Coordinates of C-alpha atoms in Angstrom, one line a residue:
M19 CA 85.3 -19.2 96.8
R20 CA 82.9 -16.2 96.2
I21 CA 82.9 -13.9 99.2
A22 CA 80.7 -10.9 100.0
I23 CA 82.1 -8.4 102.2
L24 CA 79.6 -6.4 103.9
G25 CA 80.8 -3.2 105.8
A26 CA 84.0 -3.1 103.6
T27 CA 85.0 0.2 104.5
S28 CA 85.5 -0.8 108.3
Q29 CA 89.2 -1.2 109.6
I30 CA 89.0 -4.6 110.2
A31 CA 87.3 -5.3 107.1
R32 CA 90.0 -3.4 105.1
D33 CA 93.0 -5.5 106.9
L34 CA 91.3 -8.9 105.8
I35 CA 90.9 -7.7 102.3
V36 CA 94.2 -6.9 102.0
S37 CA 95.2 -10.5 103.5
F38 CA 92.8 -12.1 101.1
S39 CA 94.4 -10.4 98.2
T40 CA 97.2 -12.9 97.9
A41 CA 94.8 -15.9 97.9
D42 CA 94.0 -16.7 94.3
D43 CA 91.1 -19.1 95.2
K44 CA 89.1 -16.3 96.9
Q45 CA 86.8 -13.9 94.8
L46 CA 85.8 -10.8 97.0
H47 CA 82.8 -8.6 96.3
L48 CA 82.7 -5.6 98.4
F49 CA 79.4 -3.8 99.7
A50 CA 79.7 -0.6 101.5
R51 CA 77.3 2.4 102.2
Y52 CA 79.7 4.7 100.2
P53 CA 81.2 2.6 97.2
D54 CA 83.3 5.4 96.1
E55 CA 85.1 5.6 99.3
A56 CA 85.9 1.8 99.3
A57 CA 87.2 2.2 95.5
K58 CA 89.6 4.9 96.6
W59 CA 90.8 3.0 99.2
L60 CA 91.3 0.0 97.3
M61 CA 93.5 2.3 94.9
S62 CA 95.3 3.5 97.9
V63 CA 96.5 0.1 98.9
G64 CA 97.3 -1.0 95.3
L65 CA 94.3 -3.2 94.7
S66 CA 92.4 -1.0 92.4
G67 CA 90.2 -2.9 90.0
L68 CA 90.8 -6.4 91.9
Y69 CA 87.4 -6.4 93.6
P70 CA 83.7 -5.1 92.4
V71 CA 82.6 -2.6 94.7
D72 CA 78.7 -1.9 95.0
E73 CA 75.9 -0.5 97.3
F74 CA 74.4 -2.7 99.8
S75 CA 71.1 -2.8 97.4
G76 CA 73.0 -4.9 95.1
F77 CA 73.9 -7.7 97.5
A78 CA 70.8 -10.0 97.1
N79 CA 71.5 -10.1 93.1
H80 CA 74.6 -12.4 93.4
E81 CA 75.6 -15.8 94.1
F82 CA 78.1 -16.1 96.9
D83 CA 79.6 -19.1 98.7
A84 CA 80.3 -17.0 101.8
V85 CA 79.0 -13.5 103.4
I86 CA 81.0 -11.8 106.1
N87 CA 79.2 -9.1 107.8
F88 CA 81.5 -6.3 109.2
V89 CA 78.7 -3.6 109.4
G90 CA 79.0 -2.2 112.9
V91 CA 81.1 0.3 115.1
G92 CA 84.6 -0.2 116.4
N93 CA 85.2 3.2 117.9
P94 CA 84.1 3.4 121.5
E95 CA 83.4 7.1 121.3
R96 CA 81.3 6.6 118.2
A97 CA 79.3 3.6 120.0
L98 CA 78.3 5.9 122.8
K99 CA 77.4 8.4 120.2
M100 CA 75.0 6.2 118.2
G101 CA 73.1 5.3 121.2
N102 CA 70.1 3.1 120.5
S103 CA 70.4 3.2 116.8
I104 CA 72.9 0.3 117.0
F105 CA 70.1 -2.0 117.5
D106 CA 68.6 -0.9 114.1
I107 CA 71.7 -1.0 112.3
T108 CA 72.7 -4.4 113.5
L109 CA 69.4 -5.9 113.0
R110 CA 68.8 -4.3 109.6
F111 CA 71.9 -6.0 108.2
D112 CA 71.7 -9.1 109.9
E113 CA 68.3 -9.5 108.4
L114 CA 69.5 -8.7 104.9
V115 CA 72.0 -11.9 105.3
L116 CA 69.5 -14.0 106.9
N117 CA 66.9 -13.3 104.0
Y118 CA 69.7 -14.2 101.6
L119 CA 70.3 -17.5 103.2
Q120 CA 66.6 -18.5 103.0
T121 CA 67.1 -18.6 99.2
H122 CA 70.8 -19.4 99.4
P123 CA 71.1 -22.1 102.3
A124 CA 74.5 -23.5 101.0
C125 CA 75.9 -20.2 101.8
R126 CA 78.1 -19.6 104.8
Y127 CA 77.5 -16.5 107.1
L128 CA 80.4 -15.3 109.2
F129 CA 79.0 -12.5 111.5
L130 CA 81.5 -10.1 113.3
S131 CA 80.0 -10.1 117.0
S132 CA 81.8 -8.9 120.2
G133 CA 83.0 -10.2 123.4
A134 CA 80.7 -7.5 124.7
A135 CA 77.9 -10.0 123.8
Y136 CA 78.9 -12.0 127.3
G137 CA 78.0 -8.6 129.1
S138 CA 79.7 -5.6 130.8
S139 CA 81.3 -7.5 133.7
F140 CA 84.5 -9.3 132.9
N141 CA 85.8 -9.9 136.6
E142 CA 87.4 -12.9 135.0
P143 CA 88.2 -13.9 131.3
A144 CA 85.1 -15.5 129.5
A145 CA 85.1 -19.3 129.4
R146 CA 83.2 -21.8 127.5
N147 CA 80.7 -22.2 129.9
T148 CA 80.3 -18.3 131.0
P149 CA 76.9 -17.3 130.8
A150 CA 75.8 -13.8 129.1
V151 CA 74.5 -11.6 131.7
V152 CA 72.1 -8.7 131.0
A153 CA 71.0 -6.1 133.7
I154 CA 67.4 -6.3 132.0
N155 CA 65.9 -4.1 134.7
D156 CA 68.6 -1.6 134.6
L157 CA 70.2 -1.7 131.2
A158 CA 72.7 1.2 130.9
P159 CA 73.6 2.8 127.4
Q160 CA 77.0 1.3 127.6
E161 CA 75.5 -2.0 127.4
W162 CA 73.3 -1.5 124.2
Y163 CA 76.2 -2.4 122.0
G164 CA 76.8 -5.9 123.7
V165 CA 73.1 -6.5 123.8
A166 CA 72.8 -6.0 120.1
K167 CA 75.4 -8.5 119.2
L168 CA 73.9 -10.8 121.8
H169 CA 70.4 -10.4 120.1
A170 CA 72.0 -11.3 116.8
E171 CA 73.7 -14.5 117.9
C172 CA 70.3 -15.5 119.3
R173 CA 68.7 -15.0 116.4
H174 CA 71.6 -17.3 114.4
R175 CA 71.3 -20.0 117.0
A176 CA 67.6 -20.2 116.0
H177 CA 68.4 -21.4 112.5
P178 CA 70.3 -24.5 113.2
E179 CA 70.0 -25.6 109.6
L180 CA 72.2 -22.6 108.5
S181 CA 76.0 -22.4 108.3
I182 CA 76.4 -19.2 110.7
I183 CA 79.5 -18.7 112.8
D184 CA 79.5 -15.6 115.0
I185 CA 83.2 -14.3 115.7
R186 CA 83.4 -12.6 119.1
V187 CA 86.2 -9.9 118.8
F188 CA 87.6 -8.8 121.9
N189 CA 90.3 -6.6 121.2
Y190 CA 92.0 -5.9 117.6
F191 CA 94.7 -3.7 116.6
S192 CA 96.7 -3.2 113.4
R193 CA 98.9 -0.5 111.8
T194 CA 95.9 0.7 109.8
Q195 CA 94.0 1.9 113.2
D196 CA 92.7 5.4 113.5
L197 CA 94.9 6.9 116.3
S198 CA 92.4 9.3 117.3
A199 CA 90.1 6.5 118.5
R200 CA 89.9 6.0 122.3
F201 CA 91.5 3.1 123.3
L202 CA 94.4 2.4 125.6
I203 CA 96.8 1.4 122.9
T204 CA 95.8 4.4 120.6
D205 CA 96.1 6.7 123.8
I206 CA 99.7 5.2 124.3
L207 CA 100.9 5.5 120.7
R208 CA 99.4 9.1 120.6
A209 CA 101.6 10.1 123.5
I210 CA 104.4 8.5 122.0
R211 CA 103.9 10.2 118.6
D212 CA 103.3 13.7 120.4
K213 CA 106.0 13.1 123.1
T214 CA 103.4 13.9 125.6
V215 CA 103.1 12.3 129.0
L216 CA 100.2 9.6 129.1
E217 CA 97.8 9.8 132.1
T218 CA 96.0 6.7 132.6
S219 CA 94.2 5.0 135.4
S220 CA 95.2 2.7 138.0
D221 CA 92.8 0.0 136.9
Y222 CA 94.4 -3.1 136.2
I223 CA 93.2 -4.8 133.2
V224 CA 94.2 -7.5 131.0
R225 CA 93.5 -7.5 127.1
D226 CA 94.1 -9.8 124.3
Y227 CA 94.8 -7.9 121.0
L228 CA 94.1 -10.0 117.8
H229 CA 96.8 -9.4 114.9
P230 CA 95.5 -9.0 111.6
A231 CA 97.5 -12.2 110.4
D232 CA 95.9 -14.1 113.2
F233 CA 92.2 -12.9 112.2
Y234 CA 92.9 -13.7 108.8
K235 CA 93.9 -17.7 109.9
L236 CA 91.0 -17.6 112.0
V237 CA 88.6 -16.6 109.1
S238 CA 90.4 -19.0 106.6
A239 CA 89.9 -21.9 109.0
L240 CA 86.1 -21.1 109.6
L241 CA 85.8 -20.8 105.8
S242 CA 87.6 -24.3 105.1
A243 CA 86.1 -26.2 108.0
P244 CA 82.7 -28.2 107.9
A245 CA 79.7 -26.0 108.0
A246 CA 78.5 -25.3 111.6
N247 CA 76.1 -23.0 113.4
V248 CA 78.3 -21.8 116.5
A249 CA 80.0 -18.9 118.1
V250 CA 83.7 -18.7 118.4
D251 CA 85.9 -16.3 120.6
C252 CA 88.9 -14.6 119.2
F253 CA 92.1 -15.3 121.0
T254 CA 96.0 -15.1 120.6
L255 CA 98.9 -17.1 122.2
A256 CA 98.8 -14.9 125.3
P257 CA 97.1 -11.7 126.4
V258 CA 98.9 -8.7 128.1
D259 CA 98.2 -7.0 131.1
K260 CA 98.4 -3.1 131.5
P261 CA 101.5 -2.9 133.4
N262 CA 103.5 -5.1 131.1
L263 CA 102.2 -3.2 128.0
L264 CA 103.1 0.2 129.6
A265 CA 106.6 -1.2 130.4
A266 CA 107.1 -2.4 126.9
M267 CA 106.1 0.7 125.2
Q268 CA 108.4 2.7 127.6
E269 CA 111.5 0.3 126.9
N270 CA 110.8 0.2 123.1
F271 CA 109.6 3.5 122.2
G272 CA 110.4 6.0 125.2
L273 CA 106.7 6.1 126.2
R274 CA 106.3 8.6 129.4
Y275 CA 103.3 7.9 131.6
E276 CA 101.7 8.8 134.7
I277 CA 99.2 6.8 136.8
I278 CA 96.4 8.5 138.3
K279 CA 93.6 7.6 140.7
A280 CA 90.5 8.7 138.4
S281 CA 89.8 6.7 135.3
A282 CA 90.7 8.5 132.1
D283 CA 89.8 5.8 129.9
I284 CA 86.6 5.6 127.8
N285 CA 84.6 2.6 128.8
A286 CA 82.0 2.6 126.1
T287 CA 80.8 -0.9 126.8
G288 CA 81.4 -1.1 130.5
S289 CA 84.5 -1.5 132.8
K290 CA 85.9 -4.8 132.1
P291 CA 89.2 -5.8 134.2
Y292 CA 89.8 -8.9 132.1
Y293 CA 88.4 -8.7 128.9
Y294 CA 89.6 -11.7 127.0
S295 CA 88.5 -15.2 126.5
I296 CA 89.8 -18.7 127.4
N297 CA 87.2 -20.4 125.2
R298 CA 89.3 -22.1 122.5
R299 CA 86.3 -23.7 120.6
A300 CA 87.9 -21.9 117.5
A301 CA 90.7 -24.5 117.5
D302 CA 88.1 -26.9 116.7
F303 CA 88.0 -25.6 113.5
G304 CA 91.6 -25.7 112.8
Y305 CA 92.8 -22.3 114.2
Y306 CA 96.0 -21.8 115.6
P307 CA 97.3 -18.4 116.4
G308 CA 101.0 -17.5 115.8
L309 CA 101.5 -14.3 118.0
T310 CA 100.9 -13.2 121.6
S311 CA 99.2 -10.0 122.1
L312 CA 102.3 -8.1 122.7
E313 CA 104.2 -9.5 119.8
G314 CA 101.3 -8.4 117.6
L315 CA 101.2 -4.9 119.2
M316 CA 105.2 -4.3 118.8
Q317 CA 105.0 -5.5 115.0
E318 CA 102.2 -2.9 114.3
A319 CA 103.5 0.0 116.7
I320 CA 107.1 -0.3 115.1
A321 CA 105.3 0.1 111.6
I322 CA 103.2 3.1 112.9
I323 CA 106.2 4.7 114.3
Q324 CA 108.4 4.1 111.4
K325 CA 105.8 5.5 108.9
Q326 CA 105.6 8.7 111.2
T327 CA 109.2 9.0 111.2
T328 CA 109.2 8.9 107.4
Q329 CA 106.7 11.4 106.9
A330 CA 108.3 13.7 109.3
G331 CA 111.5 13.5 107.5
S332 CA 110.0 14.3 104.2
N333 CA 108.4 17.6 105.5

């Protein structure tokens, strides 16, 4: 299968490329704004020369069986800084693929959407019948990202004749995560690394952190299943709440933390107490996760801390 990867320099795209590197039946072609950066990364992970890398302008000149669109933003601070340009960027690259599908209708399209497409209020987890809620008369900047994803999903459903699957990612974490990003889990790992006390809000939250191995399982299942035009939500074997996450990090890594009343967390897409999904539609395509959120986090956290210990020992 010939697969185009758009936005190949994103973290989640890179993790998937590494996972695909062991699959002999998958031929990847990477596209990025800065191809040299993607090529250097391939070299750094021992995959130099394995896949061609080009600018986006060359995308339409090739034949693909599938396209996976990762173009977007995964850092909440960056999402806030991008402002309303998130609409233009999302639309531009989505239209690039939709135009391609007009002349290549058999090609499959996987679009990286977000749980934020449901809206900014998650007082309970998303379910199969959960509606998207948009405060159309009072749209706040932190809602722009989710609305951009929702807009794209609506465009995709308007083309039922095409094979388009929107993958709603809620939370994702791997050992390649930039620890300077402002997520709860990265705040935790920085505190462990720097031996500082984590200050975190008293807000009760539940998250479902997808592991790279399960994301690879999901993508592989969607590419192998019969063609469809639908959206699926990412999920693990079980989510994890904040108290249990903090306790596990304290027990396993000596995390020191202090609960404060004022929120110290960045909510780039709104405050979401139960930001995860119980929509299991992805199972209809043969996807079955292998890890819980906590199991996946522990695997990746151990790898991160071991790497930091090794680096500190060599200095």
